[in-house]
């Protein structure tokens, strides 16, 4: 008697920068739970655990269809015991008890609210929580001294926690573009971050600015910032704010976080690659470079530790080629 079995397995390379990950996610229920646990770990300053959950989620995001049983996960990289337990719980019970209880916990809720204030990181939030401050009102009543960033963050809390849409990003792009060409004709501006990857919303808008002539970009940042300020568009340093309201009471402007990066043209490709994200994709690129190629990648340069030379590049494609990786376009870096 013969027995036959057809086994279908997923095959996924182990570094996220070797994979094409679009915004289409067939396993959102699983990856949402893992992302929540990752976020909780990061907010608790357990970076290693956070990365482990992020890597596990990224593998599931790269699968071409929903996972229905644990056996389909055999042989997949980056799925540690803890992540596998979470996945199993969801497949068997429809939800992860750990993710659910984390989401309901007072500590997680307080960390979310407090780190939602621009300028407040995990350390500060943790200190406040230990002093019994769990929310915005308690913070205001506590008389804690806030720095300028945090004051602006608190003042514009609702605006800054409202997702930025692509339409918002387009409006901001026009304003920043006007600023850039006014202070330095010939300068070029590129949308980076999540919007370059094709996301339809984000927590901020990111721009990279350069000039085709090396050196002309020097001193550009303060000029752009001054221009925006003089036109009434700013600011707390990296934060765009404008509290002007229309007469009907509807908001004409709202505070939006904007990240501006200026790069000399010689480093442009590295800055473009380094600031397009996703964060995990960038982390994986650097890990690949170091562990698999004995190279050091940053958003300024690529250094070959063996040959002891900097490898030049004028495009993202060239950097992938230096690294021995297949080129992955921005829309497929949504890992
Ligand atoms: P949303 O803003 O939520 O849409 O996501 P995003 O992918 O745009 O994330 P974010 O704006 O936080 O970051 C965009 C890119 O900039 C990512 O690739 C980050 O790794 C990178 N980035 C963020 N902060 C820094 C930083 O301080 N230094 C460097 N070198 N890169 C950074
Ligand atoms: Mn962004
Ligand atoms: Mn950003």
mmCIF file of C-alpha atoms and ligand atoms in Angstrom:
data_model
loop_
_atom_site.group_PDB
_atom_site.id
_atom_site.type_symbol
_atom_site.label_atom_id
_atom_site.label_comp_id
_atom_site.label_asym_id
_atom_site.label_seq_id
_atom_site.Cartn_x
_atom_site.Cartn_y
_atom_site.Cartn_z
ATOM 1 C CA UNK A 1 0.000 0.000 0.000
ATOM 2 C CA UNK A 2 1.304 3.362 -0.881
ATOM 3 C CA UNK A 3 0.389 6.560 0.781
ATOM 4 C CA UNK A 4 0.579 9.914 -0.829
ATOM 5 C CA UNK A 5 0.516 13.308 0.637
ATOM 6 C CA UNK A 6 0.715 16.623 -1.018
ATOM 7 C CA UNK A 7 2.151 19.178 1.321
ATOM 8 C CA UNK A 8 2.019 22.833 0.505
ATOM 9 C CA UNK A 9 4.539 24.889 2.373
ATOM 10 C CA UNK A 10 5.357 28.538 2.268
ATOM 11 C CA UNK A 11 8.916 29.433 1.466
ATOM 12 C CA UNK A 12 10.166 32.752 2.750
ATOM 13 C CA UNK A 13 13.743 34.073 2.833
ATOM 14 C CA UNK A 14 14.845 35.031 6.311
ATOM 15 C CA UNK A 15 15.785 38.704 5.893
ATOM 16 C CA UNK A 16 12.865 41.067 5.315
ATOM 17 C CA UNK A 17 14.996 42.954 2.759
ATOM 18 C CA UNK A 18 15.043 39.810 0.592
ATOM 19 C CA UNK A 19 11.259 39.769 0.380
ATOM 20 C CA UNK A 20 8.632 41.751 -1.480
ATOM 21 C CA UNK A 21 6.046 42.953 1.010
ATOM 22 C CA UNK A 22 3.189 45.001 -0.377
ATOM 23 C CA UNK A 23 0.455 46.738 1.625
ATOM 24 C CA UNK A 24 -1.800 43.752 0.944
ATOM 25 C CA UNK A 25 -1.733 41.702 4.140
ATOM 26 C CA UNK A 26 -3.564 38.368 4.190
ATOM 27 C CA UNK A 27 -2.853 37.775 7.841
ATOM 28 C CA UNK A 28 -3.829 41.057 9.483
ATOM 29 C CA UNK A 29 -5.496 39.386 12.480
ATOM 30 C CA UNK A 30 -2.254 37.604 13.306
ATOM 31 C CA UNK A 31 0.058 40.513 12.531
ATOM 32 C CA UNK A 32 -2.088 43.021 14.470
ATOM 33 C CA UNK A 33 -1.744 40.906 17.608
ATOM 34 C CA UNK A 34 2.005 40.500 17.130
ATOM 35 C CA UNK A 35 2.396 44.227 16.387
ATOM 36 C CA UNK A 36 0.568 45.086 19.596
ATOM 37 C CA UNK A 37 2.884 42.835 21.607
ATOM 38 C CA UNK A 38 5.862 44.357 19.778
ATOM 39 C CA UNK A 39 4.664 47.852 20.595
ATOM 40 C CA UNK A 40 4.141 46.924 24.241
ATOM 41 C CA UNK A 41 7.668 45.500 24.422
ATOM 42 C CA UNK A 42 9.123 48.639 22.804
ATOM 43 C CA UNK A 43 7.186 50.889 25.170
ATOM 44 C CA UNK A 44 8.561 48.808 28.046
ATOM 45 C CA UNK A 45 12.079 49.252 26.668
ATOM 46 C CA UNK A 46 12.450 45.584 25.806
ATOM 47 C CA UNK A 47 13.818 46.195 22.337
ATOM 48 C CA UNK A 48 14.916 42.625 21.670
ATOM 49 C CA UNK A 49 11.468 41.232 22.334
ATOM 50 C CA UNK A 50 9.957 43.975 20.220
ATOM 51 C CA UNK A 51 12.151 43.121 17.242
ATOM 52 C CA UNK A 52 11.374 39.408 17.603
ATOM 53 C CA UNK A 53 7.625 40.095 17.400
ATOM 54 C CA UNK A 54 8.157 42.531 14.490
ATOM 55 C CA UNK A 55 10.188 39.958 12.540
ATOM 56 C CA UNK A 56 7.546 37.287 13.130
ATOM 57 C CA UNK A 57 4.783 39.647 11.969
ATOM 58 C CA UNK A 58 6.836 40.560 8.895
ATOM 59 C CA UNK A 59 7.100 36.902 7.835
ATOM 60 C CA UNK A 60 3.317 36.514 8.056
ATOM 61 C CA UNK A 61 2.819 39.752 6.080
ATOM 62 C CA UNK A 62 4.863 38.280 3.246
ATOM 63 C CA UNK A 63 2.649 35.177 2.859
ATOM 64 C CA UNK A 64 0.433 35.031 -0.254
ATOM 65 C CA UNK A 65 -2.695 33.898 1.625
ATOM 66 C CA UNK A 66 -4.137 33.501 5.114
ATOM 67 C CA UNK A 67 -2.566 30.947 7.438
ATOM 68 C CA UNK A 68 -5.150 28.379 8.510
ATOM 69 C CA UNK A 69 -3.127 25.830 10.431
ATOM 70 C CA UNK A 70 0.097 25.635 12.398
ATOM 71 C CA UNK A 71 1.529 22.991 10.048
ATOM 72 C CA UNK A 72 1.690 25.566 7.261
ATOM 73 C CA UNK A 73 4.217 27.498 9.325
ATOM 74 C CA UNK A 74 6.773 24.708 9.395
ATOM 75 C CA UNK A 75 10.142 25.822 8.114
ATOM 76 C CA UNK A 76 9.317 29.512 8.141
ATOM 77 C CA UNK A 77 12.065 31.767 9.565
ATOM 78 C CA UNK A 78 11.801 34.182 12.491
ATOM 79 C CA UNK A 79 8.884 32.484 14.231
ATOM 80 C CA UNK A 80 9.987 32.005 17.828
ATOM 81 C CA UNK A 81 8.170 29.998 20.500
ATOM 82 C CA UNK A 82 6.414 33.025 21.895
ATOM 83 C CA UNK A 83 5.124 34.215 18.522
ATOM 84 C CA UNK A 84 4.040 30.678 17.630
ATOM 85 C CA UNK A 85 2.014 30.492 20.878
ATOM 86 C CA UNK A 86 0.277 33.746 19.977
ATOM 87 C CA UNK A 87 -0.512 32.501 16.453
ATOM 88 C CA UNK A 88 -1.789 29.149 17.759
ATOM 89 C CA UNK A 89 -4.063 30.901 20.244
ATOM 90 C CA UNK A 90 -5.604 32.986 17.450
ATOM 91 C CA UNK A 91 -6.011 30.063 15.047
ATOM 92 C CA UNK A 92 -7.688 27.968 17.757
ATOM 93 C CA UNK A 93 -9.646 30.589 19.667
ATOM 94 C CA UNK A 94 -10.077 33.493 17.300
ATOM 95 C CA UNK A 95 -8.010 35.862 19.452
ATOM 96 C CA UNK A 96 -4.778 36.028 21.412
ATOM 97 C CA UNK A 97 -5.477 36.153 25.133
ATOM 98 C CA UNK A 98 -2.081 37.767 25.712
ATOM 99 C CA UNK A 99 -2.684 40.513 23.145
ATOM 100 C CA UNK A 100 -6.183 41.113 24.487
ATOM 101 C CA UNK A 101 -5.097 41.367 28.116
ATOM 102 C CA UNK A 102 -2.198 43.632 27.143
ATOM 103 C CA UNK A 103 -4.552 45.915 25.255
ATOM 104 C CA UNK A 104 -6.848 46.151 28.300
ATOM 105 C CA UNK A 105 -4.054 46.694 30.826
ATOM 106 C CA UNK A 106 -3.857 50.054 32.600
ATOM 107 C CA UNK A 107 -0.127 50.218 31.983
ATOM 108 C CA UNK A 108 -0.374 49.729 28.214
ATOM 109 C CA UNK A 109 -3.226 52.224 27.942
ATOM 110 C CA UNK A 110 -1.274 54.812 29.951
ATOM 111 C CA UNK A 111 1.914 54.244 27.924
ATOM 112 C CA UNK A 112 -0.052 54.759 24.702
ATOM 113 C CA UNK A 113 -1.685 57.976 25.842
ATOM 114 C CA UNK A 114 1.480 59.484 27.329
ATOM 115 C CA UNK A 115 3.857 58.541 24.487
ATOM 116 C CA UNK A 116 1.194 59.921 22.156
ATOM 117 C CA UNK A 117 2.445 63.324 23.316
ATOM 118 C CA UNK A 118 5.071 64.550 20.866
ATOM 119 C CA UNK A 119 8.400 64.676 22.713
ATOM 120 C CA UNK A 120 7.500 61.984 25.269
ATOM 121 C CA UNK A 121 9.316 58.666 24.979
ATOM 122 C CA UNK A 122 8.997 55.375 26.803
ATOM 123 C CA UNK A 123 11.358 56.405 29.634
ATOM 124 C CA UNK A 124 9.471 59.576 30.516
ATOM 125 C CA UNK A 125 6.097 57.861 30.267
ATOM 126 C CA UNK A 126 7.292 55.072 32.556
ATOM 127 C CA UNK A 127 8.516 57.586 35.147
ATOM 128 C CA UNK A 128 5.197 59.427 35.091
ATOM 129 C CA UNK A 129 3.232 56.180 35.413
ATOM 130 C CA UNK A 130 5.293 55.262 38.470
ATOM 131 C CA UNK A 131 4.303 58.651 39.896
ATOM 132 C CA UNK A 132 0.662 57.771 39.332
ATOM 133 C CA UNK A 133 0.145 59.813 36.154
ATOM 134 C CA UNK A 134 -1.936 57.694 33.766
ATOM 135 C CA UNK A 135 -3.576 60.275 31.532
ATOM 136 C CA UNK A 136 -3.422 63.768 30.087
ATOM 137 C CA UNK A 137 -5.542 65.407 32.734
ATOM 138 C CA UNK A 138 -3.490 63.877 35.547
ATOM 139 C CA UNK A 139 -0.374 65.093 33.762
ATOM 140 C CA UNK A 140 -1.680 68.644 33.520
ATOM 141 C CA UNK A 141 -2.748 68.643 37.174
ATOM 142 C CA UNK A 142 0.543 67.149 38.353
ATOM 143 C CA UNK A 143 2.572 70.277 37.680
ATOM 144 C CA UNK A 144 5.299 68.267 35.930
ATOM 145 C CA UNK A 145 7.712 70.488 34.046
ATOM 146 C CA UNK A 146 7.346 69.925 30.318
ATOM 147 C CA UNK A 147 9.935 70.927 27.751
ATOM 148 C CA UNK A 148 8.939 72.983 24.721
ATOM 149 C CA UNK A 149 8.381 69.958 22.508
ATOM 150 C CA UNK A 150 6.124 68.338 25.081
ATOM 151 C CA UNK A 151 4.172 71.573 25.637
ATOM 152 C CA UNK A 152 3.528 71.808 21.902
ATOM 153 C CA UNK A 153 2.710 68.096 21.859
ATOM 154 C CA UNK A 154 0.156 68.468 24.628
ATOM 155 C CA UNK A 155 -1.361 71.605 23.103
ATOM 156 C CA UNK A 156 -1.833 69.864 19.740
ATOM 157 C CA UNK A 157 -2.463 66.386 21.112
ATOM 158 C CA UNK A 158 -5.601 65.623 19.102
ATOM 159 C CA UNK A 159 -4.223 66.994 15.836
ATOM 160 C CA UNK A 160 -0.924 65.160 16.145
ATOM 161 C CA UNK A 161 -2.621 61.861 16.939
ATOM 162 C CA UNK A 162 -5.002 62.079 14.028
ATOM 163 C CA UNK A 163 -3.639 60.156 11.042
ATOM 164 C CA UNK A 164 -2.201 62.239 8.214
ATOM 165 C CA UNK A 165 -3.895 61.389 4.921
ATOM 166 C CA UNK A 166 -2.320 61.390 1.469
ATOM 167 C CA UNK A 167 -4.409 64.487 0.728
ATOM 168 C CA UNK A 168 -2.898 66.236 3.780
ATOM 169 C CA UNK A 169 0.531 65.110 2.600
ATOM 170 C CA UNK A 170 -0.062 66.620 -0.852
ATOM 171 C CA UNK A 171 -1.010 69.978 0.677
ATOM 172 C CA UNK A 172 2.063 69.923 2.923
ATOM 173 C CA UNK A 173 4.226 68.921 -0.069
ATOM 174 C CA UNK A 174 3.201 72.029 -1.953
ATOM 175 C CA UNK A 175 4.005 74.257 1.010
ATOM 176 C CA UNK A 176 7.403 72.679 1.640
ATOM 177 C CA UNK A 177 8.207 72.714 -2.082
ATOM 178 C CA UNK A 178 7.454 76.448 -2.207
ATOM 179 C CA UNK A 179 9.700 76.992 0.820
ATOM 180 C CA UNK A 180 12.543 74.968 -0.692
ATOM 181 C CA UNK A 181 12.560 76.603 -4.131
ATOM 182 C CA UNK A 182 12.164 80.072 -2.585
ATOM 183 C CA UNK A 183 15.269 79.771 -0.446
ATOM 184 C CA UNK A 184 17.363 77.740 -2.907
ATOM 185 C CA UNK A 185 16.331 77.695 -6.582
ATOM 186 C CA UNK A 186 17.211 74.365 -8.185
ATOM 187 C CA UNK A 187 16.871 72.417 -4.939
ATOM 188 C CA UNK A 188 14.947 69.186 -5.244
ATOM 189 C CA UNK A 189 12.470 67.694 -2.833
ATOM 190 C CA UNK A 190 11.349 64.060 -2.616
ATOM 191 C CA UNK A 191 8.562 62.524 -0.571
ATOM 192 C CA UNK A 192 10.013 59.757 1.596
ATOM 193 C CA UNK A 193 8.745 57.609 4.501
ATOM 194 C CA UNK A 194 5.460 55.729 4.368
ATOM 195 C CA UNK A 195 3.896 57.876 1.640
ATOM 196 C CA UNK A 196 6.724 56.964 -0.746
ATOM 197 C CA UNK A 197 5.878 53.317 -0.038
ATOM 198 C CA UNK A 198 2.313 53.999 -1.181
ATOM 199 C CA UNK A 199 0.669 54.141 2.236
ATOM 200 C CA UNK A 200 -2.579 56.104 2.282
ATOM 201 C CA UNK A 201 -2.053 57.499 5.770
ATOM 202 C CA UNK A 202 0.728 57.988 8.272
ATOM 203 C CA UNK A 203 1.732 59.649 11.512
ATOM 204 C CA UNK A 204 3.769 62.331 9.750
ATOM 205 C CA UNK A 205 5.034 63.456 6.335
ATOM 206 C CA UNK A 206 8.713 62.957 5.505
ATOM 207 C CA UNK A 207 10.726 64.885 2.907
ATOM 208 C CA UNK A 208 14.262 64.635 1.603
ATOM 209 C CA UNK A 209 15.831 67.750 0.129
ATOM 210 C CA UNK A 210 18.994 68.006 -1.946
ATOM 211 C CA UNK A 211 20.624 70.128 -4.662
ATOM 212 C CA UNK A 212 22.251 68.699 -7.813
ATOM 213 C CA UNK A 213 25.414 70.717 -7.101
ATOM 214 C CA UNK A 214 27.327 69.296 -4.148
ATOM 215 C CA UNK A 215 27.623 71.787 -1.288
ATOM 216 C CA UNK A 216 24.779 74.058 -2.352
ATOM 217 C CA UNK A 217 22.574 72.346 0.251
ATOM 218 C CA UNK A 218 24.756 73.579 3.136
ATOM 219 C CA UNK A 219 22.759 75.814 5.471
ATOM 220 C CA UNK A 220 19.512 74.994 3.708
ATOM 221 C CA UNK A 221 17.614 73.590 6.692
ATOM 222 C CA UNK A 222 17.517 76.771 8.830
ATOM 223 C CA UNK A 223 16.527 78.783 5.751
ATOM 224 C CA UNK A 224 13.618 76.476 4.956
ATOM 225 C CA UNK A 225 12.526 76.576 8.582
ATOM 226 C CA UNK A 226 12.725 80.396 8.679
ATOM 227 C CA UNK A 227 10.731 80.684 5.473
ATOM 228 C CA UNK A 228 8.003 78.423 6.833
ATOM 229 C CA UNK A 229 7.985 80.415 10.056
ATOM 230 C CA UNK A 230 7.811 83.771 8.262
ATOM 231 C CA UNK A 231 4.842 82.544 6.244
ATOM 232 C CA UNK A 232 3.074 81.512 9.428
ATOM 233 C CA UNK A 233 3.342 77.775 8.856
ATOM 234 C CA UNK A 234 5.406 76.899 11.873
ATOM 235 C CA UNK A 235 6.340 75.514 14.350
ATOM 236 C CA UNK A 236 8.049 73.727 16.994
ATOM 237 C CA UNK A 237 11.289 72.738 15.226
ATOM 238 C CA UNK A 238 10.149 69.554 13.516
ATOM 239 C CA UNK A 239 6.471 70.174 14.176
ATOM 240 C CA UNK A 240 4.310 72.163 11.838
ATOM 241 C CA UNK A 241 1.640 73.976 13.701
ATOM 242 C CA UNK A 242 -0.771 76.654 12.832
ATOM 243 C CA UNK A 243 -3.722 77.251 15.050
ATOM 244 C CA UNK A 244 -5.588 79.544 12.678
ATOM 245 C CA UNK A 245 -9.255 78.630 12.492
ATOM 246 C CA UNK A 246 -11.871 79.580 9.971
ATOM 247 C CA UNK A 247 -14.759 81.700 11.185
ATOM 248 C CA UNK A 248 -17.272 78.894 11.054
ATOM 249 C CA UNK A 249 -15.264 77.116 13.696
ATOM 250 C CA UNK A 250 -14.025 74.462 11.329
ATOM 251 C CA UNK A 251 -10.328 74.006 11.353
ATOM 252 C CA UNK A 252 -8.618 75.546 8.389
ATOM 253 C CA UNK A 253 -5.234 74.241 9.422
ATOM 254 C CA UNK A 254 -4.223 71.471 11.658
ATOM 255 C CA UNK A 255 -0.911 70.580 13.257
ATOM 256 C CA UNK A 256 0.933 67.936 11.272
ATOM 257 C CA UNK A 257 4.307 66.418 12.045
ATOM 258 C CA UNK A 258 6.785 66.956 9.263
ATOM 259 C CA UNK A 259 10.256 65.446 9.101
ATOM 260 C CA UNK A 260 12.705 67.277 6.848
ATOM 261 C CA UNK A 261 16.011 65.706 5.878
ATOM 262 C CA UNK A 262 18.662 67.573 3.898
ATOM 263 C CA UNK A 263 21.342 65.562 2.146
ATOM 264 C CA UNK A 264 24.273 66.431 -0.141
ATOM 265 C CA UNK A 265 23.763 64.937 -3.591
ATOM 266 C CA UNK A 266 26.695 62.528 -3.051
ATOM 267 C CA UNK A 267 24.747 60.882 -0.224
ATOM 268 C CA UNK A 268 21.289 61.263 -1.747
ATOM 269 C CA UNK A 269 20.748 57.608 -2.692
ATOM 270 C CA UNK A 270 21.735 56.466 0.805
ATOM 271 C CA UNK A 271 19.435 59.018 2.426
ATOM 272 C CA UNK A 272 16.599 58.061 0.076
ATOM 273 C CA UNK A 273 16.994 54.364 0.887
ATOM 274 C CA UNK A 274 17.517 55.016 4.594
ATOM 275 C CA UNK A 275 14.485 57.249 5.061
ATOM 276 C CA UNK A 276 11.948 55.422 2.922
ATOM 277 C CA UNK A 277 11.503 52.643 5.470
ATOM 278 C CA UNK A 278 9.788 50.671 6.729
ATOM 279 C CA UNK A 279 11.722 50.769 9.980
ATOM 280 C CA UNK A 280 12.021 46.987 10.001
ATOM 281 C CA UNK A 281 13.101 46.946 6.351
ATOM 282 C CA UNK A 282 15.897 49.412 7.217
ATOM 283 C CA UNK A 283 16.946 47.393 10.227
ATOM 284 C CA UNK A 284 17.051 44.239 8.127
ATOM 285 C CA UNK A 285 19.083 45.952 5.382
ATOM 286 C CA UNK A 286 21.707 46.973 7.949
ATOM 287 C CA UNK A 287 21.686 43.494 9.493
ATOM 288 C CA UNK A 288 22.099 41.918 6.046
ATOM 289 C CA UNK A 289 24.949 44.294 5.206
ATOM 290 C CA UNK A 290 26.787 43.560 8.456
ATOM 291 C CA UNK A 291 26.180 39.837 8.869
ATOM 292 C CA UNK A 292 26.103 38.659 5.265
ATOM 293 C CA UNK A 293 28.407 41.127 3.492
ATOM 294 C CA UNK A 294 30.725 42.534 6.182
ATOM 295 C CA UNK A 295 29.594 46.027 5.206
ATOM 296 C CA UNK A 296 28.212 48.946 7.204
ATOM 297 C CA UNK A 297 25.158 50.692 5.784
ATOM 298 C CA UNK A 298 23.816 54.004 7.039
ATOM 299 C CA UNK A 299 21.645 56.738 5.560
ATOM 300 C CA UNK A 300 24.922 58.469 4.576
ATOM 301 C CA UNK A 301 27.119 55.760 3.114
ATOM 302 C CA UNK A 302 28.006 52.107 2.562
ATOM 303 C CA UNK A 303 31.377 50.964 3.839
ATOM 304 C CA UNK A 304 33.043 47.704 2.849
ATOM 305 C CA UNK A 305 34.862 46.568 6.005
ATOM 306 C CA UNK A 306 36.987 44.038 4.129
ATOM 307 C CA UNK A 307 38.209 46.220 1.273
ATOM 308 C CA UNK A 308 38.176 49.244 3.588
ATOM 309 C CA UNK A 309 36.503 51.474 1.039
ATOM 310 C CA UNK A 310 33.300 53.451 0.741
ATOM 311 C CA UNK A 311 31.100 52.145 -2.067
ATOM 312 C CA UNK A 312 29.578 54.946 -4.096
ATOM 313 C CA UNK A 313 26.039 54.924 -5.423
ATOM 314 C CA UNK A 314 23.825 57.387 -7.234
ATOM 315 C CA UNK A 315 20.639 55.298 -7.047
ATOM 316 C CA UNK A 316 18.921 52.877 -4.701
ATOM 317 C CA UNK A 317 19.364 50.174 -7.357
ATOM 318 C CA UNK A 318 23.146 50.506 -7.107
ATOM 319 C CA UNK A 319 23.048 50.125 -3.336
ATOM 320 C CA UNK A 320 21.012 46.907 -3.563
ATOM 321 C CA UNK A 321 23.512 45.685 -6.175
ATOM 322 C CA UNK A 322 26.484 46.472 -3.892
ATOM 323 C CA UNK A 323 24.724 44.491 -1.171
ATOM 324 C CA UNK A 324 24.061 41.532 -3.466
ATOM 325 C CA UNK A 325 20.317 41.932 -3.059
ATOM 326 C CA UNK A 326 17.570 41.930 -5.655
ATOM 327 C CA UNK A 327 16.129 45.451 -5.987
ATOM 328 C CA UNK A 328 12.944 45.884 -3.974
ATOM 329 C CA UNK A 329 10.899 48.959 -4.966
ATOM 330 C CA UNK A 330 9.477 51.219 -2.225
ATOM 331 C CA UNK A 331 5.925 49.831 -2.561
ATOM 332 C CA UNK A 332 7.296 46.370 -1.689
ATOM 333 C CA UNK A 333 9.195 47.520 1.426
ATOM 334 C CA UNK A 334 6.056 47.529 3.579
ATOM 335 C CA UNK A 335 7.386 44.905 5.896
HETATM 336 P P1 LIG B 1 4.386 56.697 9.195
HETATM 337 O O1 LIG B 1 5.058 58.009 9.411
HETATM 338 O O2 LIG B 1 3.651 56.253 10.415
HETATM 339 O O3 LIG B 1 3.549 56.637 7.989
HETATM 340 O O4 LIG B 1 5.529 55.604 8.934
HETATM 341 P P2 LIG B 1 6.940 55.831 8.290
HETATM 342 O O5 LIG B 1 7.369 54.556 7.704
HETATM 343 O O6 LIG B 1 6.947 57.038 7.412
HETATM 344 O O7 LIG B 1 7.839 56.054 9.588
HETATM 345 P P3 LIG B 1 8.697 57.297 10.074
HETATM 346 O O8 LIG B 1 8.192 58.584 9.572
HETATM 347 O O9 LIG B 1 8.798 57.156 11.562
HETATM 348 O O10 LIG B 1 10.123 56.998 9.506
HETATM 349 C C1 LIG B 1 10.403 57.003 8.127
HETATM 350 C C2 LIG B 1 11.770 56.494 7.899
HETATM 351 O O11 LIG B 1 12.735 57.334 8.520
HETATM 352 C C3 LIG B 1 12.029 55.100 8.457
HETATM 353 O O12 LIG B 1 12.740 54.379 7.507
HETATM 354 C C4 LIG B 1 12.892 55.297 9.654
HETATM 355 O O13 LIG B 1 13.785 54.232 9.823
HETATM 356 C C5 LIG B 1 13.610 56.566 9.300
HETATM 357 N N1 LIG B 1 13.922 57.319 10.513
HETATM 358 C C6 LIG B 1 13.062 57.771 11.444
HETATM 359 N N2 LIG B 1 13.711 58.442 12.409
HETATM 360 C C7 LIG B 1 15.006 58.410 12.069
HETATM 361 C C8 LIG B 1 16.189 58.946 12.642
HETATM 362 O O14 LIG B 1 16.163 59.573 13.694
HETATM 363 N N3 LIG B 1 17.357 58.728 11.968
HETATM 364 C C9 LIG B 1 17.409 58.051 10.792
HETATM 365 N N4 LIG B 1 18.581 57.878 10.176
HETATM 366 N N5 LIG B 1 16.309 57.530 10.234
HETATM 367 C C10 LIG B 1 15.135 57.705 10.857
HETATM 368 MN MN1 LIG B 2 6.554 58.963 8.212
HETATM 369 MN MN1 LIG B 3 9.085 60.506 10.148
#
